[in-house]
PDB file of C-alpha atoms in Angstrom:
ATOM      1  CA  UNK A   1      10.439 -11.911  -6.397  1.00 56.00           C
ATOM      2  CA  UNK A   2      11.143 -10.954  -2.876  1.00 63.00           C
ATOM      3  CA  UNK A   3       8.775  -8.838  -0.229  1.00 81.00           C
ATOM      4  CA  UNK A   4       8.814  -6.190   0.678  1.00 93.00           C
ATOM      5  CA  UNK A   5       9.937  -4.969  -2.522  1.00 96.00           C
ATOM      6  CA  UNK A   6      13.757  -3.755  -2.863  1.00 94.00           C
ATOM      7  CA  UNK A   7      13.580  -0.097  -3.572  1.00 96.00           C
ATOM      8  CA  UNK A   8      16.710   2.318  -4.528  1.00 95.00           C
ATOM      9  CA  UNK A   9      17.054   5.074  -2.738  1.00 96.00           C
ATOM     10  CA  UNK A  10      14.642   8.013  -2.925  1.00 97.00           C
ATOM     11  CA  UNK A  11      12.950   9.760  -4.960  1.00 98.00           C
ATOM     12  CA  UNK A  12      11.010   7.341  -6.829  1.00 98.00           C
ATOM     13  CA  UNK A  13       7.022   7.000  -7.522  1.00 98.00           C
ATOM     14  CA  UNK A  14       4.831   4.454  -5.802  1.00 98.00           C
ATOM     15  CA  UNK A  15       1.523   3.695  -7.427  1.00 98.00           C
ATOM     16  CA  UNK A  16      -0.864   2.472  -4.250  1.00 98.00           C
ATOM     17  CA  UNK A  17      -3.670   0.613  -5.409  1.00 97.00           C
ATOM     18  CA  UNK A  18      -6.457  -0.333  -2.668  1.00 98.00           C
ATOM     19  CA  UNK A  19      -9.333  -2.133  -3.915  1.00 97.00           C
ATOM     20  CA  UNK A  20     -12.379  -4.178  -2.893  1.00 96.00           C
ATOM     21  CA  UNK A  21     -12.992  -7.348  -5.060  1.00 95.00           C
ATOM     22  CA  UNK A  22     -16.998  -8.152  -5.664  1.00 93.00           C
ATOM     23  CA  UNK A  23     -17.849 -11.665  -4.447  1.00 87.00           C
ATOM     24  CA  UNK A  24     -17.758 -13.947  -7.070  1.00 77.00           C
ATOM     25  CA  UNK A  25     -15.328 -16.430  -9.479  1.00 73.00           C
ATOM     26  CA  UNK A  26     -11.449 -16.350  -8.644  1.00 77.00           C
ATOM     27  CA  UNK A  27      -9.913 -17.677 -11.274  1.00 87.00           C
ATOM     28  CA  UNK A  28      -9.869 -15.637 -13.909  1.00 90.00           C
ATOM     29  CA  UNK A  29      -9.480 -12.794 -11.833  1.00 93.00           C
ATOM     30  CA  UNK A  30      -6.041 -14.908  -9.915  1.00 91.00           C
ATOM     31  CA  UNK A  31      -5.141 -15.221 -13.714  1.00 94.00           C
ATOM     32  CA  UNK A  32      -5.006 -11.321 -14.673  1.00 94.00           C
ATOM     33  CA  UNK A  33      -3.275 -10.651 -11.299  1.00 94.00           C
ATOM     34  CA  UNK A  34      -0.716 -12.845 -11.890  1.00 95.00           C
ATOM     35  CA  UNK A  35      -0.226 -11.861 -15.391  1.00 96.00           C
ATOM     36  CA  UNK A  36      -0.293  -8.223 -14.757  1.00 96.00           C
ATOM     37  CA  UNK A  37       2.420  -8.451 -12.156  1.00 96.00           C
ATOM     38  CA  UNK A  38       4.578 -10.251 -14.879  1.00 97.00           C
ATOM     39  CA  UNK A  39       3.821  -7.604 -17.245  1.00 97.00           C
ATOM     40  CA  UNK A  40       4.714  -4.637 -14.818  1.00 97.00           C
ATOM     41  CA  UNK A  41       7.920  -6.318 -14.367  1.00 96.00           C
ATOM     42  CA  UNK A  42       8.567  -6.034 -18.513  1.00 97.00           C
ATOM     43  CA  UNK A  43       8.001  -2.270 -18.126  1.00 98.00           C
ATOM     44  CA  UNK A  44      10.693   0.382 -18.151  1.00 97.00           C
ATOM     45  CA  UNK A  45      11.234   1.855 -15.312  1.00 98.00           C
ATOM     46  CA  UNK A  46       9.457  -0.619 -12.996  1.00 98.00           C
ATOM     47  CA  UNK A  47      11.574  -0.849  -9.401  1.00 98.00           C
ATOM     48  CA  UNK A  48       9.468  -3.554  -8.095  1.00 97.00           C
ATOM     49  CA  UNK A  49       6.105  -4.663  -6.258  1.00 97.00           C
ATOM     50  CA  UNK A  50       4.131  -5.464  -3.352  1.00 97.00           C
ATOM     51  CA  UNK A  51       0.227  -6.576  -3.056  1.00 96.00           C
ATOM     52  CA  UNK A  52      -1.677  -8.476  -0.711  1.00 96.00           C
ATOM     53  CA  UNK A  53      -5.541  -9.348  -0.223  1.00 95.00           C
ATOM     54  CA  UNK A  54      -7.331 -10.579   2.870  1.00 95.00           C
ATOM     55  CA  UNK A  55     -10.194 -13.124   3.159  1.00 93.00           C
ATOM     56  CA  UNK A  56     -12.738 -10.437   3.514  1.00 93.00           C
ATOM     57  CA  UNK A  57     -11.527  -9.781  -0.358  1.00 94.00           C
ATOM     58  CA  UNK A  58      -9.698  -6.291   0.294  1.00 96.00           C
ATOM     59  CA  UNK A  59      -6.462  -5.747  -1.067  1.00 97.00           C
ATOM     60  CA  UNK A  60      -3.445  -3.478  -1.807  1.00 97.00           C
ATOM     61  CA  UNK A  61      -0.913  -3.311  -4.581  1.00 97.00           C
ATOM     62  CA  UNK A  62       1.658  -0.827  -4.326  1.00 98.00           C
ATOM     63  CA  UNK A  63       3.967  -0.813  -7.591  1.00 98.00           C
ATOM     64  CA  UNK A  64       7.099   1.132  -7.341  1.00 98.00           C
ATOM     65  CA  UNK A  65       8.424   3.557 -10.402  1.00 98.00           C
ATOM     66  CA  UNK A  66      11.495   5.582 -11.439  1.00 98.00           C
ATOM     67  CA  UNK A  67       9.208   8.136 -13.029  1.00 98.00           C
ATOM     68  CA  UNK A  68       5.372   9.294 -13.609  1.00 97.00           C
ATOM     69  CA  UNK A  69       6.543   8.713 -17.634  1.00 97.00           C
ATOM     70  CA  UNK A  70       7.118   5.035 -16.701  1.00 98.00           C
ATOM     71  CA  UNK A  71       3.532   5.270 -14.967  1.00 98.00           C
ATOM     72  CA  UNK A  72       1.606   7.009 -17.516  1.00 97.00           C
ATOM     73  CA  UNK A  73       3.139   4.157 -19.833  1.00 97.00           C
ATOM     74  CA  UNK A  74       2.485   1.042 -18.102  1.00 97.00           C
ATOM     75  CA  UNK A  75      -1.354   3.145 -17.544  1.00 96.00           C
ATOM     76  CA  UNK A  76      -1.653   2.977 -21.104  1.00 96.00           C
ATOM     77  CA  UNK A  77      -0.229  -0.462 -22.010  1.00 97.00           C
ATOM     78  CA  UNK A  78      -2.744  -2.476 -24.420  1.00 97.00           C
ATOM     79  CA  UNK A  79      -2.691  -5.410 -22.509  1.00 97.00           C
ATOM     80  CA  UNK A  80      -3.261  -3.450 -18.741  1.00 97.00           C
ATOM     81  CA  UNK A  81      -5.877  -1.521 -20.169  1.00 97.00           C
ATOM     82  CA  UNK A  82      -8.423  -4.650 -21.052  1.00 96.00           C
ATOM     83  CA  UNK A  83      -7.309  -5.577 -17.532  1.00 96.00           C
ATOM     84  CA  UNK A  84      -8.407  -2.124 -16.142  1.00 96.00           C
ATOM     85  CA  UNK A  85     -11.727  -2.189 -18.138  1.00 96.00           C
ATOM     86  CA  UNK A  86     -12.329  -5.947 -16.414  1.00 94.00           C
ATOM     87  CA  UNK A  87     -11.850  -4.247 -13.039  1.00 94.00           C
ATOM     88  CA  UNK A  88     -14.424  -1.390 -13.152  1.00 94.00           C
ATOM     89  CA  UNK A  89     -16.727  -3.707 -15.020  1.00 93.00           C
ATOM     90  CA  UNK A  90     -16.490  -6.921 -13.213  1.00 92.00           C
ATOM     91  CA  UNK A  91     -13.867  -7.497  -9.962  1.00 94.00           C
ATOM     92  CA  UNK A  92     -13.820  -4.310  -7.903  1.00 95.00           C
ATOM     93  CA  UNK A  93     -16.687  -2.852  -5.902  1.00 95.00           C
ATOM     94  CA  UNK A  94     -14.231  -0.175  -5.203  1.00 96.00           C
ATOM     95  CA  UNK A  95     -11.051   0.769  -5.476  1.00 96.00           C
ATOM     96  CA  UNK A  96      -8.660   4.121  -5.019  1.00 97.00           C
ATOM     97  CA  UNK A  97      -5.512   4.752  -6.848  1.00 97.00           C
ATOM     98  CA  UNK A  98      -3.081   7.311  -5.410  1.00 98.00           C
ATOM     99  CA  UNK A  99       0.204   7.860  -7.098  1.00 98.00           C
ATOM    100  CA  UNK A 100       2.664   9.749  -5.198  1.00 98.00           C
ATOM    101  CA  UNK A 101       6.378  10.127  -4.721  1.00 98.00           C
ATOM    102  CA  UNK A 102       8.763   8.884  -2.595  1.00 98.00           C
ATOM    103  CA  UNK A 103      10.731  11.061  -0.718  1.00 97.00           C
ATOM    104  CA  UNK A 104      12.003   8.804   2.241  1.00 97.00           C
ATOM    105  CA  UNK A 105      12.363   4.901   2.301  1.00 96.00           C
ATOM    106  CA  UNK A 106      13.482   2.399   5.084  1.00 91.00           C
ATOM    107  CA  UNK A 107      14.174  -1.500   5.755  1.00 90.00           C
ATOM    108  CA  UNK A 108      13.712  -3.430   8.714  1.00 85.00           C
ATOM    109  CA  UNK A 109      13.971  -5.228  11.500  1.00 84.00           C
TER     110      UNK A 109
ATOM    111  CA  UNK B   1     -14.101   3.485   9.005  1.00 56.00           C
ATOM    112  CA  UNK B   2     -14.993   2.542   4.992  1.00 63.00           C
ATOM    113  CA  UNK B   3     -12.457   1.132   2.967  1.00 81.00           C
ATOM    114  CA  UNK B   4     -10.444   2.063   0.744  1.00 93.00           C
ATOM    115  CA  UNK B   5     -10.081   5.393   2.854  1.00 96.00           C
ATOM    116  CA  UNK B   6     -11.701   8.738   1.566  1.00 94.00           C
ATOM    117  CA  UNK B   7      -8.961  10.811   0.991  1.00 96.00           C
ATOM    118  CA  UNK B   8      -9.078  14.807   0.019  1.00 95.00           C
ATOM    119  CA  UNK B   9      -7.963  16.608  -2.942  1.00 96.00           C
ATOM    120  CA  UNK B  10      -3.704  16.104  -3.234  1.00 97.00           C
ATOM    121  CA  UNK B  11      -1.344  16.709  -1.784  1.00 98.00           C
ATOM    122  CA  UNK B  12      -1.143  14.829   0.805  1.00 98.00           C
ATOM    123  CA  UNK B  13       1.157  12.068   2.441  1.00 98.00           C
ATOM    124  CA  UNK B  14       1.136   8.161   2.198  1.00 98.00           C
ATOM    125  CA  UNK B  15       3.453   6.366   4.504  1.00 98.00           C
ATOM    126  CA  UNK B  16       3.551   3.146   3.186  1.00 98.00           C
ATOM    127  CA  UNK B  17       3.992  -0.096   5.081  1.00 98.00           C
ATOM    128  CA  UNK B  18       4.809  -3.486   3.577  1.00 98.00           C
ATOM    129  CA  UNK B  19       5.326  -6.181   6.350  1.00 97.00           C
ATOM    130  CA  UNK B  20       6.131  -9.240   6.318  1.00 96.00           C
ATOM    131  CA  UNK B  21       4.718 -11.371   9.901  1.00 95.00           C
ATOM    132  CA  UNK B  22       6.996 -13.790  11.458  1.00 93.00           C
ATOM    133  CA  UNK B  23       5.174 -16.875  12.288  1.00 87.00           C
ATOM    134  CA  UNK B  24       3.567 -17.409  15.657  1.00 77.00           C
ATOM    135  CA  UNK B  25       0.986 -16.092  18.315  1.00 73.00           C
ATOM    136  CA  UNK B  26      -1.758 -13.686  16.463  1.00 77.00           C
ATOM    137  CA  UNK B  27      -3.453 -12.257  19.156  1.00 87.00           C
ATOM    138  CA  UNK B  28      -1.698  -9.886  21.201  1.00 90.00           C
ATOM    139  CA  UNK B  29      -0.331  -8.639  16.959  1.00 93.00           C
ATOM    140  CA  UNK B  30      -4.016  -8.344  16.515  1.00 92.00           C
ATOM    141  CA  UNK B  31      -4.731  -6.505  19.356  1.00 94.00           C
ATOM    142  CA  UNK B  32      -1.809  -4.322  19.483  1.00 94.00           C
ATOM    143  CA  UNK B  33      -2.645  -4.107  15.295  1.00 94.00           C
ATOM    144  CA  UNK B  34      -6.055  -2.265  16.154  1.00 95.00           C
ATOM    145  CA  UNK B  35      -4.957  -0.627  18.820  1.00 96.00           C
ATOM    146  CA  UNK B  36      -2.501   1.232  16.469  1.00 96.00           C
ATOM    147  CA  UNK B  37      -5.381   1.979  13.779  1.00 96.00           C
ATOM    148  CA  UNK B  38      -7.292   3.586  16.649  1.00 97.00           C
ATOM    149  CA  UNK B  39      -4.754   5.501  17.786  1.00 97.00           C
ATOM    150  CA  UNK B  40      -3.467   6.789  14.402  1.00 97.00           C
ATOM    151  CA  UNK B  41      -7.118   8.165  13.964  1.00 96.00           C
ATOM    152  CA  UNK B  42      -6.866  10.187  16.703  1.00 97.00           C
ATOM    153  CA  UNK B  43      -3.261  12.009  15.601  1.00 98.00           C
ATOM    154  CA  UNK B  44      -3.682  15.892  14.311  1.00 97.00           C
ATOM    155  CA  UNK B  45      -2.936  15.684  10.463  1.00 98.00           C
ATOM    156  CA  UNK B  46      -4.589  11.714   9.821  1.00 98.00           C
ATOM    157  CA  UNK B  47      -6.296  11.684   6.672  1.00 98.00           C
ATOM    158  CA  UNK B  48      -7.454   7.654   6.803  1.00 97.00           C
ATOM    159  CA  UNK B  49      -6.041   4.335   6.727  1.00 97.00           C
ATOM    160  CA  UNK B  50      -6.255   1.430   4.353  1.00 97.00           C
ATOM    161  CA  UNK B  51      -5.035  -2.243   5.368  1.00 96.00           C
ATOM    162  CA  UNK B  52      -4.736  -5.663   4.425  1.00 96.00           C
ATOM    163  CA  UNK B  53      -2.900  -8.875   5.044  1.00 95.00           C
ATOM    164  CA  UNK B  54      -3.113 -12.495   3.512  1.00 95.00           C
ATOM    165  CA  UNK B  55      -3.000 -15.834   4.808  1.00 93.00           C
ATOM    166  CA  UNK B  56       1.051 -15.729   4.199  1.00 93.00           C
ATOM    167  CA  UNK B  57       1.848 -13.354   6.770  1.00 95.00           C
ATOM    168  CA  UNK B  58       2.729 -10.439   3.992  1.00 96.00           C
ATOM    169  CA  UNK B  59       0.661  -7.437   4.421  1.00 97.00           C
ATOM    170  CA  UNK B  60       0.250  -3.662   3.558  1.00 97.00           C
ATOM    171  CA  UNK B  61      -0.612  -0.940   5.604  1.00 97.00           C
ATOM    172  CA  UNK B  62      -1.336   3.032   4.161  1.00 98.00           C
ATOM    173  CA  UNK B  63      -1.999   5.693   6.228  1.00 98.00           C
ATOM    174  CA  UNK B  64      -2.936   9.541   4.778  1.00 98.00           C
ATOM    175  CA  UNK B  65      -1.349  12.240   6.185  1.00 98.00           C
ATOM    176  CA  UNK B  66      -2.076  16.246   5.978  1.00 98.00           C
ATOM    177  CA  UNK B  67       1.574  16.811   6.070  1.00 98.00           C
ATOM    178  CA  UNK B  68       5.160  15.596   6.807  1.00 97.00           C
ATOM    179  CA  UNK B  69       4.969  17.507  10.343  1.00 97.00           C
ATOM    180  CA  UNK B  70       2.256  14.578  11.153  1.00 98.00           C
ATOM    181  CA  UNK B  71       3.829  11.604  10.255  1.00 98.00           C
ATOM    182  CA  UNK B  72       6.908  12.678  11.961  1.00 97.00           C
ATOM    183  CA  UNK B  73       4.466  13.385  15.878  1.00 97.00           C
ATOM    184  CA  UNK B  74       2.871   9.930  14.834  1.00 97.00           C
ATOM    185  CA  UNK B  75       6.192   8.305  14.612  1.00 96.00           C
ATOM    186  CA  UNK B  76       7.256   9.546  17.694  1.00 96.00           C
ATOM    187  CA  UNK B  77       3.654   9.091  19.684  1.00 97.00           C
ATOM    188  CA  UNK B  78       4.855   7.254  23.019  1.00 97.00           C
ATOM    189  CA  UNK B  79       2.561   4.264  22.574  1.00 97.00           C
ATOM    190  CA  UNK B  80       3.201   3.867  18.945  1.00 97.00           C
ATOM    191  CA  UNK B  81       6.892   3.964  19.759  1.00 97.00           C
ATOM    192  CA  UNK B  82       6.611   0.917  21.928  1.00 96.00           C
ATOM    193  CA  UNK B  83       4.775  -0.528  18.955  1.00 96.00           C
ATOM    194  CA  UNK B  84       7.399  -0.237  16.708  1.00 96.00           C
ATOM    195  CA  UNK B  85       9.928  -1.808  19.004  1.00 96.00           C
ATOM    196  CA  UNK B  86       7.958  -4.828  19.273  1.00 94.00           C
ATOM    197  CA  UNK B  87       7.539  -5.170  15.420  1.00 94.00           C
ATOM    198  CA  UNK B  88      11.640  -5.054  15.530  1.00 94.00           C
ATOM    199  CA  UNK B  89      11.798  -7.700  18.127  1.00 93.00           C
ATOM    200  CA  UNK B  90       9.221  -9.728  17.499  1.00 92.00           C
ATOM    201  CA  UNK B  91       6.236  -9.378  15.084  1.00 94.00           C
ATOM    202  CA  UNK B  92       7.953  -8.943  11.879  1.00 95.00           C
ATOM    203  CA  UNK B  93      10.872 -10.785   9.831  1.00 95.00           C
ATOM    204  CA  UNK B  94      10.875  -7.853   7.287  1.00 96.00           C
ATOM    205  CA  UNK B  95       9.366  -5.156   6.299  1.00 96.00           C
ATOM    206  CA  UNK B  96       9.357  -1.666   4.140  1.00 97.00           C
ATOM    207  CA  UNK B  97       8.365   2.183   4.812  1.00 97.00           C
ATOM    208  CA  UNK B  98       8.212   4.232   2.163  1.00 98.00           C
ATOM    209  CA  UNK B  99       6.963   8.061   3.120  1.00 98.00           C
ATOM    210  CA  UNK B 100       5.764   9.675  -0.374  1.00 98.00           C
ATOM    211  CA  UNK B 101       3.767  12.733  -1.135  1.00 98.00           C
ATOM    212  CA  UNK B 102       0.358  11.722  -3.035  1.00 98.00           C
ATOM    213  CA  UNK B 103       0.353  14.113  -6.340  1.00 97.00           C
ATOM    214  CA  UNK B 104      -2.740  12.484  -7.961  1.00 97.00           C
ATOM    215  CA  UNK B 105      -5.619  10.574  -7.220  1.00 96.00           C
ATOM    216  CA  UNK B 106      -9.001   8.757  -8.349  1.00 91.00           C
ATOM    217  CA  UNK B 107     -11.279   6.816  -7.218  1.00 90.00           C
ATOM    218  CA  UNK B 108     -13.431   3.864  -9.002  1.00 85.00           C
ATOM    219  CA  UNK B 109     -15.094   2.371 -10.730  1.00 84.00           C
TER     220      UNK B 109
END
């Protein structure tokens, strides 16, 4: 996988996704990342991803979408919903989650 | 400033910035880096501003917007402007902006 993300050209959807992890054990919570990125990439309609997290535990994922179908599915896969319920119970003090669409995209330098 | 941002009712605008650092001197980045968060918070139209970067150099940056018409003055903002040129020249080996309208949002857990 490359970053930033390669996009098409607009319009797609973007799913931004900034949250703050509680202190506390990594590695199960590394785990789930990891396996949720792989999963996203299984989904229809997934363009691609980008996420990063500092030291002081705050992070952003932004996943990239041809549609808000291919959202609302990938919201409601089996797997990403345990993961979601492990999040609000256990690994983020907070988090948003604005979905929103694309209407202009560029590359640089 | 809390993190991740407050943000009103949608619509509203993301502009979304994935970056990619090139390696090399952190400081003036850092200072120029606040400097721009400062700024932005000033701009008519700023809505609030959620960031984060990991020990790799990849980072994301999402600022809220009221409206198009505000991204658009805060792209063109003189001191921002200079800003931009040196994240061309210097400061980053890639990066991503993706300008999207925000249709839905939550907040957890």
């Amino acid at each position: 996988m490359t970053f930033p993300a390669k996009t098409p050209q607009p319009p797609y959807y973007a799913v931004i996704f900034p949250s703050q992890r509680n202190d506390g054990e990594d590695g199960a919570y590394s785990q789930m990342a990891d396996r949720m990125v792989e999963l996203a990439t299984e989904q229809p309609g997934f363009l691609g991803i980008d996420s990063a997290r500092g030291d002081d535990g705050f992070g952003i994922t932004v996943s990239y979408w041809q549609s808000l179908e291919a959202i609302s599915a990938w919201r409601q896969n089996g797997e990403h919903l345990e993961a979601q319920r492990l999040g609000r119970a256990d690994w983020y003090r907070a988090f948003s989650l604005h979905i929103a669409r694309v209407e202009r995209s560029y590359d640089g330098p």
